[in-house]
Coordinates of N, CA and C in Angstrom, one line a residue:
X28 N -19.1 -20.0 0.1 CA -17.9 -20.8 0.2 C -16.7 -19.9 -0.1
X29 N -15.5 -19.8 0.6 CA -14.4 -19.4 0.6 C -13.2 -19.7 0.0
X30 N -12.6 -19.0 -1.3 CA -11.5 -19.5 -1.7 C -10.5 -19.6 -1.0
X31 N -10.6 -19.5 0.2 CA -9.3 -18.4 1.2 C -8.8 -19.8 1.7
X32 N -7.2 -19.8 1.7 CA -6.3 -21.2 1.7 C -6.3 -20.8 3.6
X33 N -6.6 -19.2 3.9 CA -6.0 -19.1 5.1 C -6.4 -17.9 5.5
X34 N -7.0 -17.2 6.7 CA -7.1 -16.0 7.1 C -6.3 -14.7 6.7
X35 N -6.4 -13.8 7.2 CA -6.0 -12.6 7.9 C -5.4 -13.0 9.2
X36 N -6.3 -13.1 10.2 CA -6.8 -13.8 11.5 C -6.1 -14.8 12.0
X37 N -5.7 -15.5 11.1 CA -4.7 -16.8 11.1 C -3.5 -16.8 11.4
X38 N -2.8 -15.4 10.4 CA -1.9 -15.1 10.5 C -1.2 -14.5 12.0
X39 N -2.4 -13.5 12.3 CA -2.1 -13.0 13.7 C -1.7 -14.3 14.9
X40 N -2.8 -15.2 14.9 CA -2.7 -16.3 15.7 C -1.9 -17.8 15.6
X41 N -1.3 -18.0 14.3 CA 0.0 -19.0 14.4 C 1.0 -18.3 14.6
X42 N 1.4 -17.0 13.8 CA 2.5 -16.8 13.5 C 2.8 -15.1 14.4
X43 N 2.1 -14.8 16.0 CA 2.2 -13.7 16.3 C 3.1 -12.8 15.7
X44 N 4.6 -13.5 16.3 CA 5.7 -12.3 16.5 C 5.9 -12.1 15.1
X45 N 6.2 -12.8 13.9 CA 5.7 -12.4 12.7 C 4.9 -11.3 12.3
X46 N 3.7 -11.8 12.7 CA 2.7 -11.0 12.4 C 2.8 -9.7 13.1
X47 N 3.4 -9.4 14.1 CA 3.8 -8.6 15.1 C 4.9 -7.6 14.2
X48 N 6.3 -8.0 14.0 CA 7.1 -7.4 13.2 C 6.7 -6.4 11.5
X49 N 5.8 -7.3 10.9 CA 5.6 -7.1 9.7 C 4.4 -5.5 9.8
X50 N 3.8 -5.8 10.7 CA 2.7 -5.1 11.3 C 3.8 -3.3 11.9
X51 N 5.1 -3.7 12.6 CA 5.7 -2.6 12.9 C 6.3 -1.5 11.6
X52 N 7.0 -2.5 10.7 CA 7.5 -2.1 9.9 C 6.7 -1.2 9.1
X53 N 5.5 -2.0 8.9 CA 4.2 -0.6 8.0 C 3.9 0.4 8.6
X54 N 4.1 0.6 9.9 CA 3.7 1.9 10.7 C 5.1 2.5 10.9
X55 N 6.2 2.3 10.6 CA 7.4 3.5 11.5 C 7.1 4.5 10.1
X56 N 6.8 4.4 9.0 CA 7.0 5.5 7.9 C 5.9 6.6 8.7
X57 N 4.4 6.3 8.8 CA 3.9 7.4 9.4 C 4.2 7.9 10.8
X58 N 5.1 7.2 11.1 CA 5.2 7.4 12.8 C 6.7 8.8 12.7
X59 N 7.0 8.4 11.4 CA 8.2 9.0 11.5 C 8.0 10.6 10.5
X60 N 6.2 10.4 10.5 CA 6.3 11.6 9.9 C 5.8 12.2 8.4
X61 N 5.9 10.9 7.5 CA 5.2 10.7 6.1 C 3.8 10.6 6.3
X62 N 3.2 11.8 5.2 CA 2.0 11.9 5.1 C 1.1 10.5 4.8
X63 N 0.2 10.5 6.0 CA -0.4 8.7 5.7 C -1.4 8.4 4.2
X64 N -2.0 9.6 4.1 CA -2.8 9.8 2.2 C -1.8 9.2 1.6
X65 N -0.3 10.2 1.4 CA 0.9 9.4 0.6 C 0.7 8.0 0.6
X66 N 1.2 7.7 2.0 CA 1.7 6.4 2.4 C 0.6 5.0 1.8
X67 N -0.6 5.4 1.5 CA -1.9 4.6 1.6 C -2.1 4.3 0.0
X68 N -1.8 5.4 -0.8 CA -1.8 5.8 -2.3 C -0.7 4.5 -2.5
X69 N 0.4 4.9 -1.8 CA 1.7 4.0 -2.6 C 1.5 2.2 -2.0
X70 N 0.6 2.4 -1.0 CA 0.5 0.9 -0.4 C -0.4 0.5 -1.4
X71 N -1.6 1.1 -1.9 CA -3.1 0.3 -2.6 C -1.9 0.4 -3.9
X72 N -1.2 1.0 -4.7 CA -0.5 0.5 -5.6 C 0.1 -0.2 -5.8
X73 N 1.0 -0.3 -4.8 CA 1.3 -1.8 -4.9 C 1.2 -3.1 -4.3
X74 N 0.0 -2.5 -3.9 CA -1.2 -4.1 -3.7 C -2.1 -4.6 -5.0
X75 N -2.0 -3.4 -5.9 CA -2.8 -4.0 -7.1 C -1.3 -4.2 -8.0
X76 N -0.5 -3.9 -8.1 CA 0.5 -4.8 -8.7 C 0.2 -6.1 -8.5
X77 N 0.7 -6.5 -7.2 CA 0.7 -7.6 -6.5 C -0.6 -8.7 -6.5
X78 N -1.5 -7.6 -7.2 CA -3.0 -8.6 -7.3 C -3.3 -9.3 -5.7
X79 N -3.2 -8.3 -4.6 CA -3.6 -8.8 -3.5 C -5.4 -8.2 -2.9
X80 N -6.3 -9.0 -3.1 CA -7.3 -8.3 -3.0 C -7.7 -7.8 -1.6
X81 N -7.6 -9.1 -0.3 CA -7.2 -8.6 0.6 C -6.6 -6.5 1.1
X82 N -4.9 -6.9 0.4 CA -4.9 -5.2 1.3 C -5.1 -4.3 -0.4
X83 N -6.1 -4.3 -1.3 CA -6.3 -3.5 -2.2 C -7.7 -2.7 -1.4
X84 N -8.6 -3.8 -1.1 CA -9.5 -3.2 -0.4 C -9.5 -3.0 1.4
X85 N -8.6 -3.3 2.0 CA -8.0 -3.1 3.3 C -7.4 -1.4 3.0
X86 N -6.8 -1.2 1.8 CA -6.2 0.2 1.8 C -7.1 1.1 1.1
X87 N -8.1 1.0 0.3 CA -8.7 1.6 -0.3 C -9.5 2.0 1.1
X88 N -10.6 1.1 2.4 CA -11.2 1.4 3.3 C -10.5 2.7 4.1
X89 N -8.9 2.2 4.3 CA -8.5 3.4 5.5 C -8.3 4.6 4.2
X90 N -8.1 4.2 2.9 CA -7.6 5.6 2.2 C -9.1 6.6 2.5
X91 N -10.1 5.8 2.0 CA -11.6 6.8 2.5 C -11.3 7.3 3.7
X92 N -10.9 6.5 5.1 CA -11.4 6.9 6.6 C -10.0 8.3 6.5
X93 N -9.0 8.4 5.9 CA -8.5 9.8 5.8 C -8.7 10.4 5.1
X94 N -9.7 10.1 4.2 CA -10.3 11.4 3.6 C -9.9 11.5 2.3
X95 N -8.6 10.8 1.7 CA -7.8 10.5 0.2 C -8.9 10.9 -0.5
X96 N -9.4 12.1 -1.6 CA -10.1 11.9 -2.6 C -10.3 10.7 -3.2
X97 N -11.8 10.6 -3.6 CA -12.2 9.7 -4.7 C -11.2 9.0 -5.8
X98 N -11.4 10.5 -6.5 CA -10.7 10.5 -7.9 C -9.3 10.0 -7.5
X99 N -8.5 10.4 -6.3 CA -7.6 9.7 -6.5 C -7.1 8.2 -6.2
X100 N -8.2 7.6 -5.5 CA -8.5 6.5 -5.6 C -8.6 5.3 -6.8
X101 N -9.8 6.1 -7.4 CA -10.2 5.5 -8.7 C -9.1 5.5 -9.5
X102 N -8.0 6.4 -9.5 CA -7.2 6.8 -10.6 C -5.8 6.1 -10.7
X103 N -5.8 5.7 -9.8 CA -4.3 5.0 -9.0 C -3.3 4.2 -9.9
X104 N -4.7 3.4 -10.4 CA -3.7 2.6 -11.1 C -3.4 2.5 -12.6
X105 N -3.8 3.7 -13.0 CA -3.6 4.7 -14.2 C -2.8 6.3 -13.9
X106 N -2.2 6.5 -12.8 CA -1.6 7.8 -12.4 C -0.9 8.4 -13.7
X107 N 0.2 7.3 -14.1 CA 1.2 8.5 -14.9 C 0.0 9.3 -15.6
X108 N -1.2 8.9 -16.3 CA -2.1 9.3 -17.1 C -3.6 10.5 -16.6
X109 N -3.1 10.5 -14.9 CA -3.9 11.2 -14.8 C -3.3 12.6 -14.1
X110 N -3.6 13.6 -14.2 CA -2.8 14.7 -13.6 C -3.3 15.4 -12.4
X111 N -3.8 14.7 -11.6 CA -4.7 14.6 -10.3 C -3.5 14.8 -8.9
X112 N -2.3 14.1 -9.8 CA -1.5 13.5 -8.3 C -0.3 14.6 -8.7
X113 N 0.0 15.1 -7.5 CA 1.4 16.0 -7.2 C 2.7 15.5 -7.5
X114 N 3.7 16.2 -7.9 CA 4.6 15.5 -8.2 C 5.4 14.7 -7.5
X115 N 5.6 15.2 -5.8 CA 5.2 14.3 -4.5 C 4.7 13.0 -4.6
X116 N 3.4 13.0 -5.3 CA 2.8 11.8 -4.9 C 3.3 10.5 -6.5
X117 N 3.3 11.6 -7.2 CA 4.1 10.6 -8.8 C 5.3 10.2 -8.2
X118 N 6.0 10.6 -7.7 CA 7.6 10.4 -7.6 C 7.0 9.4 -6.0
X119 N 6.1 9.3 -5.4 CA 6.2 7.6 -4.7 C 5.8 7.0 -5.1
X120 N 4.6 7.4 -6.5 CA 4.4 6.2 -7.1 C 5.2 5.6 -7.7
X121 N 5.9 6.3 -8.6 CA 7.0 5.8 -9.3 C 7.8 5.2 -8.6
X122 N 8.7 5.2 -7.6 CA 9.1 4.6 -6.5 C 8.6 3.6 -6.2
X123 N 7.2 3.4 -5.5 CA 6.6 2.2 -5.1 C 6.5 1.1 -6.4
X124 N 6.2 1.3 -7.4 CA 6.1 0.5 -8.5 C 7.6 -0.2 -9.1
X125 N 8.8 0.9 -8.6 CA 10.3 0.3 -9.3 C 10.5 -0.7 -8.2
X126 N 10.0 -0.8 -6.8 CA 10.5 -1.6 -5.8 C 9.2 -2.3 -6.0
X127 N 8.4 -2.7 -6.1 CA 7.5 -3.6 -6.8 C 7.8 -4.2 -8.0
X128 N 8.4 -3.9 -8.8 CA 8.8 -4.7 -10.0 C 10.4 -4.5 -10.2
X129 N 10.7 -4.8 -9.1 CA 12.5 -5.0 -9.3 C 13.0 -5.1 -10.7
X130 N 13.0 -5.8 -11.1 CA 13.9 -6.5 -12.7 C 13.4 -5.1 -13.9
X131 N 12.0 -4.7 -13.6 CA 11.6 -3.6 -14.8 C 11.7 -2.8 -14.5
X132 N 11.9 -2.1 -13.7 CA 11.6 -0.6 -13.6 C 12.6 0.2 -12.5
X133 N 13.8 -0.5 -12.2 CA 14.4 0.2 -11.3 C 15.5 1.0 -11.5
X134 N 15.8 1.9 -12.1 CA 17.1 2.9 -12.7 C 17.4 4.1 -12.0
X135 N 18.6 5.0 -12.5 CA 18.6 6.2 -12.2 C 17.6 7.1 -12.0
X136 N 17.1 7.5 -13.2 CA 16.0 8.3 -13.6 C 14.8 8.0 -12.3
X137 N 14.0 7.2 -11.9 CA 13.2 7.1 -11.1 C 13.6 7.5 -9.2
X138 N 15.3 7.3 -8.8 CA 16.1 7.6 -8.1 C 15.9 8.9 -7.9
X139 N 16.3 9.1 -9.0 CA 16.7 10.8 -9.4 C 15.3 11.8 -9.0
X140 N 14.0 11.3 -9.3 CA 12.9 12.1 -9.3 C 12.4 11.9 -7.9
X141 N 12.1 10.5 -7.5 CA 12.1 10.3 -5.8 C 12.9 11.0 -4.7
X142 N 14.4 11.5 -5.0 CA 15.0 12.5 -4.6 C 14.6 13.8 -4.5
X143 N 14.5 13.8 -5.9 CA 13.9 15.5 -5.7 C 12.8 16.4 -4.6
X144 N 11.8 15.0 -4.5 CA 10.8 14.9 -3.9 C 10.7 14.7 -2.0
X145 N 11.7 13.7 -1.6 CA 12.1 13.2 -0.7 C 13.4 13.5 0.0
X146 N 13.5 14.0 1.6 CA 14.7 13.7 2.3 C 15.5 12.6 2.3
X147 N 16.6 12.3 2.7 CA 17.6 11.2 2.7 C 16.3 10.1 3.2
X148 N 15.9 10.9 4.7 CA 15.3 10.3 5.4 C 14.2 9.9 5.3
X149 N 13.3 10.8 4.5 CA 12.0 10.1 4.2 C 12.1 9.3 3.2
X150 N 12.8 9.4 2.6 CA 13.2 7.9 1.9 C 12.9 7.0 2.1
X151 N 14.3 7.1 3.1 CA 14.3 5.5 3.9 C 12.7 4.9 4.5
X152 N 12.6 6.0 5.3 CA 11.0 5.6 5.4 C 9.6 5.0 4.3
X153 N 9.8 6.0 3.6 CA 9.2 5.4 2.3 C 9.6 4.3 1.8
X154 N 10.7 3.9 1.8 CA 10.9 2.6 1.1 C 10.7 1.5 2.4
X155 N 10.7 1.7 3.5 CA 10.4 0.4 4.0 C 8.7 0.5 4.5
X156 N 7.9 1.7 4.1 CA 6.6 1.5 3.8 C 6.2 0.4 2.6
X157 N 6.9 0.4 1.7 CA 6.9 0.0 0.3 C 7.3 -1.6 1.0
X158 N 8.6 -1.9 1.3 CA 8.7 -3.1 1.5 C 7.5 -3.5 2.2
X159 N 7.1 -3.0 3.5 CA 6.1 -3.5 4.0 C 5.4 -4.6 3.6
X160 N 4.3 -3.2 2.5 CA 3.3 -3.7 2.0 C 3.6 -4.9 1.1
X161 N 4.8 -4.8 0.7 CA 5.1 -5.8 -0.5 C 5.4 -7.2 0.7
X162 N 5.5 -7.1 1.5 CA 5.4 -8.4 2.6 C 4.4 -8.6 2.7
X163 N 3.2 -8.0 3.1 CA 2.2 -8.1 3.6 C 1.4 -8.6 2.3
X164 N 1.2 -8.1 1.4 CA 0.9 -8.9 -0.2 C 1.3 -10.0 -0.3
X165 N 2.7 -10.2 0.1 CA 3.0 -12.0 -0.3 C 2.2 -12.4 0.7
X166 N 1.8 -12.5 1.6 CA 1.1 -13.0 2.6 C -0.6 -13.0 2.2
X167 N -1.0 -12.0 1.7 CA -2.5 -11.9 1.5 C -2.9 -12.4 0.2
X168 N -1.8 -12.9 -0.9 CA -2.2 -13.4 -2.2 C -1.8 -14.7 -2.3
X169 N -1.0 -15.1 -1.2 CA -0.3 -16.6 -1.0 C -1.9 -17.4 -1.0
X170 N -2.6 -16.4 0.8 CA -3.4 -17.5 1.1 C -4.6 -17.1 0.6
X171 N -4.4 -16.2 -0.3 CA -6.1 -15.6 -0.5 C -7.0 -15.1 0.3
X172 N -6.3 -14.7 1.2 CA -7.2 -13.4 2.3 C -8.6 -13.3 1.3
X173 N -9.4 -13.1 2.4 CA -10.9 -12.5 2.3 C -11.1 -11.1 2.2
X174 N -11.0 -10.1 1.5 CA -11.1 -9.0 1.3 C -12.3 -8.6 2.4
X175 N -11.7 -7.4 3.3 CA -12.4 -6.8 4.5 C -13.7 -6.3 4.1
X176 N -14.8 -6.5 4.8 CA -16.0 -6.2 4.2 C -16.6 -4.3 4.7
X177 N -16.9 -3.5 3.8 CA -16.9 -2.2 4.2 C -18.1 -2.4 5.3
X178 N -18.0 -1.4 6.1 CA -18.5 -1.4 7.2 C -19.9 -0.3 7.1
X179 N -20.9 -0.7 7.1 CA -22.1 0.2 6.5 C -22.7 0.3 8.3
X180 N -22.6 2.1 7.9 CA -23.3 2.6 9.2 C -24.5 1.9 9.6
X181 N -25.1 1.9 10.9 CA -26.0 1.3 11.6 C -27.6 1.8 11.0
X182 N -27.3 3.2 10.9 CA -28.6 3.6 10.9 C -29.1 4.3 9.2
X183 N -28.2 3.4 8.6 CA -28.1 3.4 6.7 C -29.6 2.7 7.0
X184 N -29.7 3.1 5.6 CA -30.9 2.0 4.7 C -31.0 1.9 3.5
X185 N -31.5 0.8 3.1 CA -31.2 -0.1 2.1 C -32.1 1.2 0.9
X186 N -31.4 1.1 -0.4 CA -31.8 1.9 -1.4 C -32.7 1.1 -2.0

């Protein structure tokens, strides 16, 4: 039995051009050039802010299919504490988490270090990677998406 108020699936099919737009917006950051590891790191973060189980394990699947280390998977949502991630990659997390929790965490200081790290322009990019996913979360925690089932090669066998 299904807690799910409403697909994935659903979404594509009542609400296309919706689903269409929301769907563009998450792709111009890599299209424009931001490393997709980055981009995937800052999306599964702040999908587990957002407690969306849907795209935590939707991003965790493509973080594996590009190859994202383990460790930095497992580590994600403990980063300031782990010293695994590049200062690159701290400065979008920090980023992705100030635009995921508007009211707490958004100041100078976190500007300041995302700068250092980032062009004008990949910024911009980066932050509307971030908005994205943070759309796409309201969407997958509203209806309780079904979290994507990993895909076990054909010719595996059972341990």
């Amino acid at each position: 039995m299904s807690h799910a108020r409403s697909e994935y699936e659903d979404f594509k099919r009542i609400a296309p051009d919706a689903y269409d737009l929301v769907l563009a917006l998450g792709q111009v950051a890599a299209k424009a050039g931001l490393d997709k590891q980055l981009l995937e790191l800052v999306k599964l973060r702040a999908s587990q802010i957002n407690g969306c189980a849907f795209c935590v394990q939707h991003h965790v699947l493509l973080s594996e299919r590009l190859g994202v280390p383990a460790d930095k998977l497992h580590l994600v949502a403990v980063w300031r504490e782990a010293p695994i991630y590049s200062a690159r990659e701290r400065a979008a997390l920090a980023w992705a988490e100030a635009l995921t929790l508007l009211p707490d965490r958004f100041g100078d200081e976190v500007y300041d270090e995302v700068r250092r790290e980032f062009s004008e322009t990949e910024l911009m990019y980066l932050t509307s990677a971030i908005a994205s996913i943070n759309v796409w979360n309201r969407f997958g925690a509203a209806f309780r998406w079904t979290p994507p089932k990993r895909q076990v090669a054909a010719n595996a066998t059972a341990s």
